Amino acid sequence: MSRLAAKFEELARTGRKALIPFITAGDPRPDFTVPMMHAMVKAGVDVIELGVPFSDPMADGPVIQRASERALAHKMSLRRTLEIATEFRKTDQETPVVLMGYLNPIETMGYENFANAAQRAEIDGVLTVDLPPEEGLECSVLLKARGIDPIFLLAPNSSDERVKKMDAAGSGYIYYVSLKGVTGAGHLNTADVENKLQQIRANTQLPVAIGFGVKDAQTAKTIANIGDGVVIGSTLISKIEANLDDLEKAKNEIVELLASIRQALDS
Amino acid sequence: MTEKYNMPDERGHFGPYGGIFVAETLIPPIQELNAAYHQYLKDPEFIAELDADLKNYVGRPSPLYHAERWSRELGGAQIYLKREDLNHTGSHKINNTVGQALLAKRMGKTRIIAETGAGQHGVATATVAARLGLECVVYMGSVDVARQSLNVYRMKLLGAKVVAVESGSKTLKDALNEALRDWVTNVDNTFYIIGTVAGPHPYPAMVRDFQAIIGRESKQQCQEATGRLPDALVACVGGGSNAIGLFYPFIEDESVKMYGVEAAGDGIATGRHSAPLCAGRPGVLHGNRTYLMADDDGEIIETHSISAGLDYPGVGPEHAWLKDTGRATYVNITDTEALEGFYALTRMEGIIPALESSHAMAYTMKLAPTMNKDEIIIVNLSGRGDKDMQTMAKREGIEL
């Protein structure tokens, strides 16, 4: 069983919800990421989404765009993101790591080379924002053959047919984008999310993590309870951005927020 | 292979190129657009309305003009200019925006967005939005806002909101990113008018179909004027909409050579250029697979060209396919050479071309002398140079 499947099974068994932070690899500096990942695990997160910096992050809002820009300024890349994951794995065999990014770096590396490299780095899932299942079959097959879960997105306007398609194509979990917009947007409506989740549940057994627009512990708890977990990204990265001259402070603030969310989720 | 040319396939593939590579939120609006595009392009009422607009509002057909003096001077093939510069708003871009705006109206969309580089597509979009009373937002890189300020003013006059994009390289690709972000946020009421033959399917095919009037007219006008087909077609290629518009109706006419002219900027060898077909590699950006300017890690490289409209790291997927199959040839022209083309046409024929089109003129100056006097080249004069007066004056040290 994959680390992701095992993790979600354990969470279901213990009646807990998954806390899934997103940070961009190499933001603001390459040496910040691995210690930050370990600190997040200590704060109680279940899965880490590690953003692969890309020059043209079309689905991201300004906060994650700037995170990519800071990382790229340090020559961060898909290859170096995999090195970071490898480094993390040396001292953490438990926490699933999901790569999240755009297709072109993977195309450039080549699907098979990428799948092999991801396997060596013990990556657990790959979410490629601009690779819908229709175009993603070749890559998904290579990943699945190596025990890596291809993770797909669903959106508020996704039809039943799309949900079924993701159910067939994906594994690990489904990432439900809770609003029409880019990452970090601010108009989340929990009633809408609740309605949509009923439709999604009717068409897939996969766990559903919900993200986009989650900013605080209370929202995180509400959202997580609707699904199986909550993804929080831009809010964490804002704390890096606000403390670029004091990264220890950035790290502490992120840990504090995640710990408070963990507490809210478990209470 | 070109005997029965039937590209793209149902999911928008031109061989390995094209396709739909977008975030999930954009899948439903793309499916909706695809359905509308297939429905209305076969709808006689829609076609009649489009034809009437092209005739009475755009001013089509545009002339095919025999540049006799320039042809004589160059001493080779007879050069015919397809005068897209004479269209309303001054370029070929309006052929497409008129069509897409009619679609938007049929689909009940109340808000139009667009990206623009040189501002020609932005102006053409703002124009049709004004005419139909639709809200219009145009995204433009802040570098382009500075170098194409006349067009920014035109768009504002027409009632559009122009958003200067500060991210990335602050040029056309970043404007496209920002327009996609707007679309994903406002999918319900918003129609995204993409200005070139790139983006997710159906855009490359749909924009081509709206621009193909350039080639259809050219073919008929050439027959009328000379009694035969041309020997060569020349057009500049940024995203590639004016080129595909000219090429497409000739693809099955194998005797007609096709030359797409990319922007070599400071020169291909310097790396400071915008020539993905000549010096790039296949990859995925902005919803489709095509040739791109990217580094070894797949990050998109900044491009350079004197002309804002060619300053783009990708190219329409159909051009990628025409390159791989050898049906079209892609060449490149530096900034310096483009300026020679600009001055040549201005002084030889009394026509001031856009800097984008000047690349096609410059390549024609190389090609024509290698051909016989009874051979024919049709060059797409895709836009007029008025928008570039400030850039040119500045280069000459003149303050306007």
XYZ file of C-alpha atoms in Angstrom:
667
model
C 0.000 0.000 0.000
C 1.277 3.505 -0.808
C 2.222 5.880 1.988
C -0.731 8.091 1.002
C -3.277 5.265 1.060
C -1.911 4.074 4.406
C -2.021 7.585 5.828
C -5.620 8.243 4.805
C -6.648 4.805 6.057
C -5.058 5.498 9.418
C -6.772 8.903 9.598
C -10.149 7.369 8.768
C -9.619 4.672 11.384
C -8.821 7.217 14.086
C -11.513 9.675 12.955
C -9.028 12.436 12.184
C -8.685 14.829 9.266
C -5.559 15.322 7.180
C -3.611 18.548 7.576
C -1.707 19.188 4.341
C 0.627 22.187 4.097
C 1.952 23.439 0.757
C 5.299 25.180 0.468
C 7.394 25.918 -2.596
C 10.700 24.050 -2.736
C 13.623 26.423 -2.356
C 11.580 29.394 -1.172
C 13.102 31.690 -0.136
C 16.378 29.731 -0.186
C 17.194 26.102 -0.986
C 18.509 25.394 2.547
C 15.244 26.565 4.181
C 12.998 23.819 2.846
C 14.154 20.560 4.484
C 14.257 21.951 8.073
C 10.863 23.580 7.402
C 9.418 20.239 6.289
C 10.651 18.510 9.445
C 9.308 21.333 11.602
C 5.892 21.036 9.939
C 5.830 17.313 10.669
C 6.559 18.079 14.332
C 3.663 20.562 14.282
C 1.374 17.680 13.345
C 0.894 17.718 9.577
C -0.004 14.482 7.782
C 1.098 15.000 4.173
C 3.407 17.627 2.656
C 2.721 19.165 -0.746
C 6.011 20.387 -2.119
C 5.646 22.974 -4.887
C 7.984 22.690 -7.866
C 8.895 26.236 -8.896
C 7.843 27.197 -12.416
C 8.435 30.350 -14.394
C 4.781 30.640 -15.470
C 2.479 29.435 -12.674
C -0.801 30.155 -14.450
C -3.134 28.804 -11.752
C -1.446 30.532 -8.845
C -2.142 33.847 -7.190
C 0.523 36.471 -6.486
C 1.768 34.909 -3.217
C 2.753 31.561 -4.740
C 3.959 33.288 -7.936
C 6.438 35.259 -5.860
C 7.479 32.106 -3.994
C 8.343 30.555 -7.380
C 10.259 33.658 -8.386
C 12.297 33.647 -5.156
C 13.115 29.964 -5.577
C 14.013 30.316 -9.262
C 16.333 33.190 -8.388
C 18.327 30.501 -6.529
C 18.308 28.250 -9.617
C 15.742 25.928 -8.061
C 14.364 23.338 -10.497
C 12.484 20.035 -10.652
C 15.789 18.173 -10.326
C 16.766 20.142 -7.221
C 13.257 19.768 -5.773
C 13.739 16.000 -5.991
C 17.079 16.400 -4.187
C 15.268 18.255 -1.393
C 12.719 15.455 -1.135
C 15.534 12.885 -0.996
C 17.227 14.833 1.780
C 13.957 15.016 3.751
C 13.378 11.285 3.338
C 16.736 10.431 4.938
C 15.315 11.270 8.358
C 11.575 10.887 7.795
C 10.336 7.580 6.400
C 6.727 8.190 7.409
C 5.349 11.438 6.016
C 3.989 11.261 2.466
C 5.387 13.899 0.109
C 3.405 15.064 -2.916
C 5.008 17.103 -5.678
C 2.759 19.833 -7.010
C 3.654 21.836 -10.089
C 3.274 22.381 -13.811
C 3.912 20.045 -16.702
C 6.737 21.648 -18.647
C 9.595 20.784 -16.254
C 8.360 17.162 -16.316
C 8.066 17.150 -20.133
C 11.571 18.513 -20.398
C 12.975 15.835 -18.097
C 10.980 13.188 -19.969
C 8.101 11.228 -18.399
C 10.056 8.050 -17.818
C 13.137 9.807 -16.461
C 10.893 11.797 -14.169
C 8.994 8.750 -12.920
C 12.292 6.990 -12.170
C 13.741 10.030 -10.423
C 10.565 10.506 -8.371
C 10.701 6.858 -7.337
C 14.346 7.200 -6.255
C 13.413 10.293 -4.228
C 10.576 8.266 -2.620
C 7.923 10.711 -3.747
C 4.418 9.506 -2.909
C 2.194 11.538 -5.199
C 2.396 13.902 -8.145
C -0.147 16.627 -8.835
C 0.371 18.400 -12.148
C -1.898 21.418 -12.328
C -2.040 21.712 -16.123
C -2.254 18.008 -16.926
C -5.871 16.823 -17.068
C -6.454 13.057 -17.222
C -7.134 13.091 -20.990
C -3.564 14.173 -21.664
C -2.067 12.609 -18.556
C -2.555 8.897 -19.156
C 0.991 8.161 -20.313
C 2.519 9.861 -17.297
C -0.003 8.368 -14.835
C 0.725 4.837 -15.992
C 4.458 5.327 -15.461
C 3.898 6.790 -11.993
C 1.447 4.122 -10.865
C 3.833 1.382 -12.010
C 6.311 2.814 -9.504
C 3.861 3.062 -6.633
C 3.406 6.821 -7.004
C -0.123 8.233 -6.867
C -1.185 10.588 -9.677
C -3.392 13.177 -7.975
C -5.983 15.164 -9.899
C -7.937 18.320 -9.229
C -11.672 18.864 -9.142
C -13.288 22.290 -9.271
C -16.646 23.813 -8.271
C -17.803 23.545 -11.894
C -16.736 19.916 -12.406
C -19.518 17.661 -13.673
C -20.343 14.141 -12.419
C -18.612 12.866 -15.506
C -15.395 14.675 -14.526
C -15.546 13.312 -10.987
C -15.838 9.796 -12.377
C -12.926 10.474 -14.701
C -10.707 11.593 -11.806
C -11.830 8.593 -9.789
C -10.646 6.322 -12.583
C -7.439 8.200 -13.375
C -6.268 9.244 -9.925
C -5.264 7.581 -6.701
C -4.090 8.672 -3.254
C -6.569 11.490 -2.882
C -8.490 14.061 -4.898
C -7.625 17.708 -4.455
C -10.828 19.732 -4.478
C -10.210 23.344 -5.465
C -12.841 24.985 -3.313
C -13.368 28.105 -5.396
C -13.177 29.360 -8.949
C -9.957 31.292 -8.951
C -6.261 31.142 -8.280
C -4.481 30.021 -5.127
C -4.743 32.439 -2.210
C -8.064 33.963 -3.275
C -10.394 35.051 -0.512
C -14.036 34.216 -1.103
C -14.546 30.719 0.218
C -18.177 29.710 0.795
C -18.466 26.666 3.047
C -22.088 25.932 2.142
C -21.084 25.648 -1.519
C -18.214 23.350 -0.594
C -20.583 21.161 1.396
C -23.004 20.797 -1.510
C -20.218 20.009 -3.933
C -18.704 17.370 -1.676
C -21.980 15.440 -1.724
C -21.754 15.261 -5.497
C -18.093 14.220 -5.360
C -18.678 11.562 -2.669
C -21.449 10.078 -4.785
C -18.946 9.418 -7.550
C -15.699 8.449 -5.862
C -14.396 6.571 -2.843
C -11.074 8.425 -2.915
C -10.291 10.712 0.024
C -10.920 14.387 -0.751
C -8.544 17.104 0.407
C -9.882 20.629 0.082
C -7.770 23.667 -0.648
C -7.691 27.224 -2.072
C -8.704 30.103 0.170
C -8.112 28.517 3.594
C -6.567 31.163 5.858
C -7.157 30.315 9.537
C -7.734 27.486 11.996
C -11.502 27.918 12.168
C -11.986 27.790 8.377
C -9.546 24.899 8.201
C -11.600 22.938 10.717
C -14.908 23.644 8.963
C -13.458 22.722 5.587
C -11.609 19.648 6.798
C -14.780 18.309 8.398
C -16.588 18.538 5.077
C -13.888 16.468 3.381
C -11.049 14.251 4.524
C -8.404 16.909 4.838
C -7.461 20.498 4.281
C -4.650 22.036 2.219
C -3.126 25.314 3.328
C -0.579 27.076 1.131
C -0.637 30.797 0.428
C -1.178 31.657 4.093
C 1.996 29.783 5.058
C 3.991 31.317 2.236
C 2.806 34.792 3.262
C 4.619 34.217 6.538
C 7.858 33.468 4.680
C 7.365 36.563 2.572
C 6.715 38.763 5.606
C 9.895 37.607 7.341
C 12.480 37.347 4.594
C 15.054 38.997 6.858
C 14.306 36.646 9.765
C 13.602 33.133 8.499
C 13.672 31.619 11.982
C 10.680 33.836 12.780
C 8.969 32.748 9.553
C 9.489 29.114 10.500
C 8.147 29.660 14.031
C 5.053 31.460 12.776
C 4.306 28.661 10.305
C 4.764 26.028 12.993
C 2.520 27.956 15.382
C -0.264 28.288 12.816
C -0.070 24.632 11.795
C -0.075 23.520 15.433
C -3.162 25.628 16.115
C -4.895 24.141 13.082
C -3.924 20.651 14.218
C -5.440 21.367 17.603
C -8.621 22.738 16.034
C -8.927 19.723 13.737
C -8.516 17.235 16.574
C -10.747 18.979 19.129
C 0.503 14.031 -46.367
C -1.042 17.356 -47.350
C -3.411 15.934 -49.956
C -6.188 15.722 -47.409
C -5.235 18.011 -44.604
C -7.619 17.530 -41.720
C -5.983 18.910 -38.596
C -6.547 19.034 -35.677
C -8.138 15.839 -34.366
C -11.202 15.940 -32.099
C -9.209 16.765 -28.995
C -7.219 19.472 -30.718
C -4.039 17.601 -31.610
C -1.811 18.502 -34.523
C 0.274 15.327 -34.384
C 1.956 15.506 -30.955
C 1.189 19.221 -30.600
C -1.830 21.173 -29.382
C -4.254 19.514 -26.981
C -5.830 20.810 -23.782
C -3.400 21.374 -20.909
C -5.230 23.499 -18.363
C -6.258 23.476 -14.718
C -9.519 21.691 -14.027
C -11.600 24.850 -13.488
C -11.049 25.781 -17.137
C -12.234 22.439 -18.536
C -15.979 23.289 -18.388
C -15.676 26.711 -20.113
C -13.405 25.175 -22.750
C -15.941 22.417 -23.407
C -18.685 25.049 -23.604
C -16.641 27.136 -26.040
C -15.788 24.112 -28.151
C -19.453 23.183 -28.459
C -20.404 26.750 -29.418
C -17.575 26.990 -31.938
C -18.627 23.781 -33.670
C -22.290 24.750 -33.632
C -21.965 28.299 -34.938
C -19.268 27.797 -37.534
C -21.815 25.652 -39.349
C -24.734 27.997 -38.662
C -25.683 29.939 -41.838
C -27.092 32.820 -39.783
C -23.862 33.170 -37.801
C -21.758 32.986 -40.962
C -23.931 35.597 -42.669
C -23.572 37.968 -39.725
C -19.817 37.400 -39.615
C -19.446 37.970 -43.355
C -21.460 41.178 -43.170
C -19.307 42.460 -40.292
C -16.109 41.600 -42.123
C -17.336 43.479 -45.188
C -18.989 46.531 -43.644
C -17.142 46.972 -40.355
C -13.654 45.587 -40.995
C -13.569 46.691 -44.649
C -12.867 43.361 -46.312
C -11.764 42.162 -48.713
C -8.372 43.744 -48.128
C -6.483 44.456 -51.371
C -3.742 42.286 -52.796
C -1.309 44.939 -53.985
C 1.433 44.347 -56.558
C 4.525 46.116 -55.174
C 5.949 46.704 -58.643
C 8.658 49.181 -57.765
C 9.971 47.125 -54.878
C 9.851 43.934 -56.983
C 11.840 45.666 -59.756
C 14.362 47.032 -57.238
C 14.944 43.576 -55.737
C 15.235 42.118 -59.224
C 13.504 38.801 -58.659
C 10.011 37.494 -57.960
C 6.907 39.663 -58.254
C 5.885 40.717 -54.749
C 2.239 41.011 -53.797
C 1.294 42.478 -50.425
C -1.835 41.263 -48.675
C -2.969 44.538 -47.139
C -4.230 43.497 -43.700
C -2.860 46.850 -42.519
C -5.868 48.479 -44.193
C -8.383 46.690 -41.986
C -10.273 48.676 -39.376
C -7.943 49.104 -36.339
C -4.895 48.560 -38.541
C -4.082 44.868 -38.468
C -5.323 41.345 -39.135
C -6.275 40.950 -35.456
C -9.792 42.286 -36.020
C -10.728 39.301 -38.256
C -10.551 37.108 -35.180
C -11.984 39.455 -32.560
C -15.079 40.137 -34.672
C -15.650 36.389 -34.907
C -15.013 35.577 -31.258
C -17.119 38.529 -30.087
C -20.070 37.238 -32.124
C -19.571 33.870 -30.433
C -19.435 35.544 -27.006
C -22.714 37.286 -27.743
C -24.365 34.034 -28.862
C -23.103 32.349 -25.682
C -24.577 35.090 -23.478
C -21.247 36.250 -22.040
C -21.220 39.826 -20.760
C -17.544 40.337 -20.090
C -14.579 40.070 -22.471
C -10.938 39.657 -21.512
C -7.853 39.549 -23.708
C -4.070 39.532 -23.567
C -2.030 41.737 -25.815
C 1.606 42.255 -26.766
C 1.925 45.079 -29.272
C -1.576 46.186 -28.380
C -3.051 45.359 -31.803
C -5.111 42.480 -30.463
C -6.022 44.555 -27.410
C -7.256 47.385 -29.611
C -9.141 44.973 -31.868
C -10.775 43.406 -28.804
C -11.621 46.737 -27.162
C -13.131 47.803 -30.478
C -15.546 44.895 -30.803
C -16.393 45.063 -27.099
C -17.293 48.747 -27.472
C -19.457 47.964 -30.450
C -21.349 45.194 -28.653
C -21.519 47.038 -25.325
C -19.533 44.390 -23.446
C -17.252 45.024 -20.471
C -13.629 44.624 -21.564
C -10.396 44.047 -19.628
C -7.077 43.794 -21.480
C -3.935 42.388 -19.859
C -0.647 43.767 -21.113
C 2.894 43.346 -19.787
C 4.167 46.565 -18.235
C 7.184 46.566 -20.592
C 4.769 46.531 -23.528
C 2.558 49.187 -21.928
C 5.617 51.457 -22.002
C 6.695 50.689 -25.576
C 3.210 50.674 -27.106
C 1.664 53.607 -25.237
C -0.345 54.796 -28.234
C -2.271 51.541 -28.312
C -2.819 51.698 -24.559
C -4.460 55.069 -25.055
C -6.579 53.730 -27.906
C -7.841 50.866 -25.745
C -8.723 53.237 -22.920
C -10.562 55.536 -25.332
C -12.578 52.545 -26.458
C -13.672 51.958 -22.877
C -11.432 49.005 -22.008
C -9.630 48.651 -18.723
C -5.931 48.017 -19.395
C -4.155 46.090 -16.645
C -0.359 46.414 -16.654
C 1.110 43.024 -15.687
C 4.190 43.254 -13.463
C 4.995 39.550 -13.049
C 7.715 37.545 -14.821
C 9.212 39.204 -17.870
C 6.339 41.737 -18.001
C 5.589 40.955 -21.667
C 3.073 38.966 -23.703
C 3.511 35.593 -21.976
C 2.873 37.177 -18.586
C -0.189 38.971 -19.964
C -1.471 35.545 -21.065
C -0.814 34.075 -17.596
C -2.757 36.914 -16.013
C -5.656 36.607 -18.469
C -5.860 32.872 -17.677
C -5.976 33.735 -13.957
C -8.809 36.172 -14.607
C -10.689 33.589 -16.669
C -10.366 30.904 -13.999
C -11.802 33.382 -11.463
C -14.667 34.702 -13.635
C -15.542 31.705 -15.810
C -19.292 32.134 -15.523
C -19.738 35.481 -17.290
C -16.411 35.919 -19.062
C -15.307 35.117 -22.616
C -11.550 35.025 -23.150
C -10.670 36.254 -26.660
C -7.213 34.796 -27.291
C -5.470 36.747 -30.025
C -3.302 34.093 -31.560
C -3.406 30.471 -32.701
C -2.143 29.214 -29.326
C -3.839 28.286 -26.045
C -5.906 25.169 -25.330
C -8.097 23.606 -28.026
C -10.284 24.941 -29.629
C -8.401 28.260 -29.744
C -5.666 27.286 -32.241
C -8.228 25.872 -34.669
C -10.859 28.526 -34.039
C -8.537 31.514 -34.423
C -7.122 29.905 -37.575
C -10.607 29.501 -38.992
C -11.392 33.182 -38.350
C -8.054 34.281 -39.854
C -8.202 31.932 -42.860
C -10.119 34.612 -44.745
C -6.679 36.154 -45.406
C -5.556 33.120 -47.394
C -8.907 32.527 -49.095
C -9.016 36.077 -50.406
C -5.345 35.972 -51.380
C -5.844 32.830 -53.402
C -8.781 34.258 -55.306
C -7.152 37.672 -55.800
C -3.931 36.082 -57.046
C -5.915 33.996 -59.537
C -7.726 37.106 -60.742
C -4.566 39.181 -61.066
C -2.176 36.588 -62.467
C -4.274 33.589 -63.442
C -2.380 31.256 -61.171
C -1.295 30.318 -57.661
C 1.619 32.089 -55.963
C 4.967 30.305 -55.654
C 5.691 31.399 -52.128
C 3.957 32.847 -49.066
C 5.774 34.880 -46.431
C 4.429 35.947 -43.038
C 5.871 36.841 -39.644
C 5.297 34.422 -36.776
C 4.949 35.346 -33.115
C 2.077 33.198 -31.943
C 1.427 32.763 -35.646
C -2.137 33.926 -36.355
C -1.485 36.056 -39.439
C 0.791 33.370 -40.861
C -1.653 30.527 -40.364
C -4.429 32.744 -41.752
C -2.455 33.130 -44.973
C -1.043 29.569 -45.108
C -4.055 27.463 -44.203
C -6.044 27.674 -47.466
C -2.844 26.799 -49.386
C -1.724 23.788 -47.331
C -2.974 21.277 -49.905
C -1.431 23.245 -52.800
C 1.965 21.624 -52.599
C 3.561 23.863 -55.211
C 3.152 26.845 -52.900
C 6.112 27.231 -50.541
C 5.426 28.710 -47.125
C 7.869 30.741 -45.078
C 7.166 31.709 -41.472
C 9.494 34.411 -40.202
C 10.410 34.373 -36.521
C 12.055 37.206 -34.612
C 15.784 36.629 -34.135
C 16.122 39.706 -31.890
C 19.837 40.345 -31.356
C 20.609 37.142 -33.309
C 19.902 33.450 -32.657
C 23.478 32.877 -31.457
C 23.115 35.500 -28.702
C 20.196 33.648 -27.124
C 18.327 36.982 -27.055
C 15.550 36.196 -29.522
C 11.949 34.990 -29.891
C 12.372 32.096 -32.294
C 11.094 28.873 -30.690
C 10.608 27.067 -34.017
C 14.135 27.877 -35.175
C 15.936 27.477 -31.861
C 13.545 26.090 -29.228
C 12.282 22.692 -28.124
C 8.879 21.037 -27.655
C 7.130 21.571 -24.334
C 3.832 22.610 -22.754
C 2.784 26.177 -22.014
C -0.481 28.114 -21.992
C -2.661 25.108 -22.599
C -0.931 23.431 -25.533
C 2.143 21.426 -26.522
C 4.351 23.250 -28.987
C 7.872 24.534 -29.542
C 8.999 26.755 -26.680
C 11.917 28.812 -25.533
C 12.825 26.986 -22.343
C 15.985 26.051 -20.463
C 17.253 22.549 -19.588
C 14.989 22.501 -16.513
C 11.850 23.380 -18.495
C 11.633 26.928 -17.164
C 10.498 29.424 -19.792
C 13.255 31.785 -20.949
C 12.764 35.492 -21.447
C 12.437 36.474 -25.084
C 13.672 39.497 -26.971
C 12.413 41.275 -30.035
C 12.134 44.851 -31.188
C 8.500 44.086 -31.917
C 6.259 43.510 -28.919
C 3.912 41.368 -30.988
C 6.580 38.749 -31.705
C 8.030 38.786 -28.187
C 6.566 35.439 -27.097
C 8.317 32.177 -26.054
C 5.779 29.841 -27.686
C 4.111 29.468 -31.055
C 0.841 28.031 -32.309
C 0.852 24.204 -32.300
C -0.143 23.992 -35.950
C 3.096 25.762 -36.891
C 4.998 23.170 -34.833
C 3.282 20.477 -36.887
C 3.891 22.243 -40.240
C 7.556 22.561 -39.280
C 7.966 18.891 -38.325
C 6.219 17.691 -41.469
C 8.274 20.060 -43.615
C 5.183 21.635 -45.179
C 6.288 25.090 -44.036
C 9.784 26.469 -43.543
C 10.601 28.651 -40.566
C 13.321 31.241 -40.838
C 14.360 34.171 -38.690
C 15.142 37.857 -39.032
C 17.081 40.013 -36.566
C 15.962 43.374 -35.195
C 18.463 45.109 -37.471
C 17.257 43.276 -40.575
C 13.628 43.988 -39.636
C 14.428 47.699 -39.572
C 15.834 47.421 -43.105
C 12.532 45.866 -44.145
C 10.660 48.652 -42.390
C 12.560 51.409 -44.225
C 12.528 49.602 -47.580
C 8.765 49.262 -47.766
C 8.217 52.764 -46.425
C 10.464 54.423 -48.997
C 9.908 52.080 -51.947
C 6.120 51.750 -51.797
C 4.914 54.490 -49.464
C 3.577 51.974 -46.965
C 4.749 52.051 -43.337
C 4.561 48.504 -41.974
C 4.295 47.424 -38.343
C 7.588 46.217 -36.851
C 6.105 42.710 -36.690
C 5.279 42.713 -40.411
C 8.689 44.277 -41.118
C 10.217 40.874 -40.305
C 8.241 39.391 -43.216
C 9.363 42.284 -45.441
C 13.011 41.716 -44.503
C 12.817 38.029 -45.368
C 11.123 38.884 -48.661
C 14.159 41.043 -49.472
C 16.312 37.923 -49.116
C 13.940 35.564 -50.898
C 12.754 37.578 -53.896
C 16.195 38.005 -55.539
C 16.675 34.203 -55.496
C 13.512 33.715 -57.585
C 12.631 34.345 -61.221
C 10.806 37.452 -62.423
C 7.766 35.437 -63.446
C 7.415 33.903 -60.003
C 5.075 35.280 -57.340
C 5.449 35.893 -53.617
C 2.512 36.889 -51.454
C 3.661 38.637 -48.274
C 1.266 39.234 -45.439
C 1.427 42.885 -44.479
C -0.275 42.053 -41.212
C -0.355 45.516 -39.656
C 0.439 49.159 -40.154
C 3.330 50.926 -38.454
C 1.559 53.868 -36.824
C 1.792 52.240 -33.409
C 5.585 52.039 -33.776
C 6.238 55.709 -34.528
C 7.460 56.425 -30.996
C 9.810 53.427 -30.976
C 11.218 54.370 -34.373
C 11.555 58.064 -33.588
C 13.353 57.216 -30.350
C 15.804 54.983 -32.246
C 16.500 57.875 -34.574
C 17.011 60.221 -31.618
C 13.921 62.261 -32.405
C 11.515 63.419 -29.735
C 7.886 63.517 -30.860
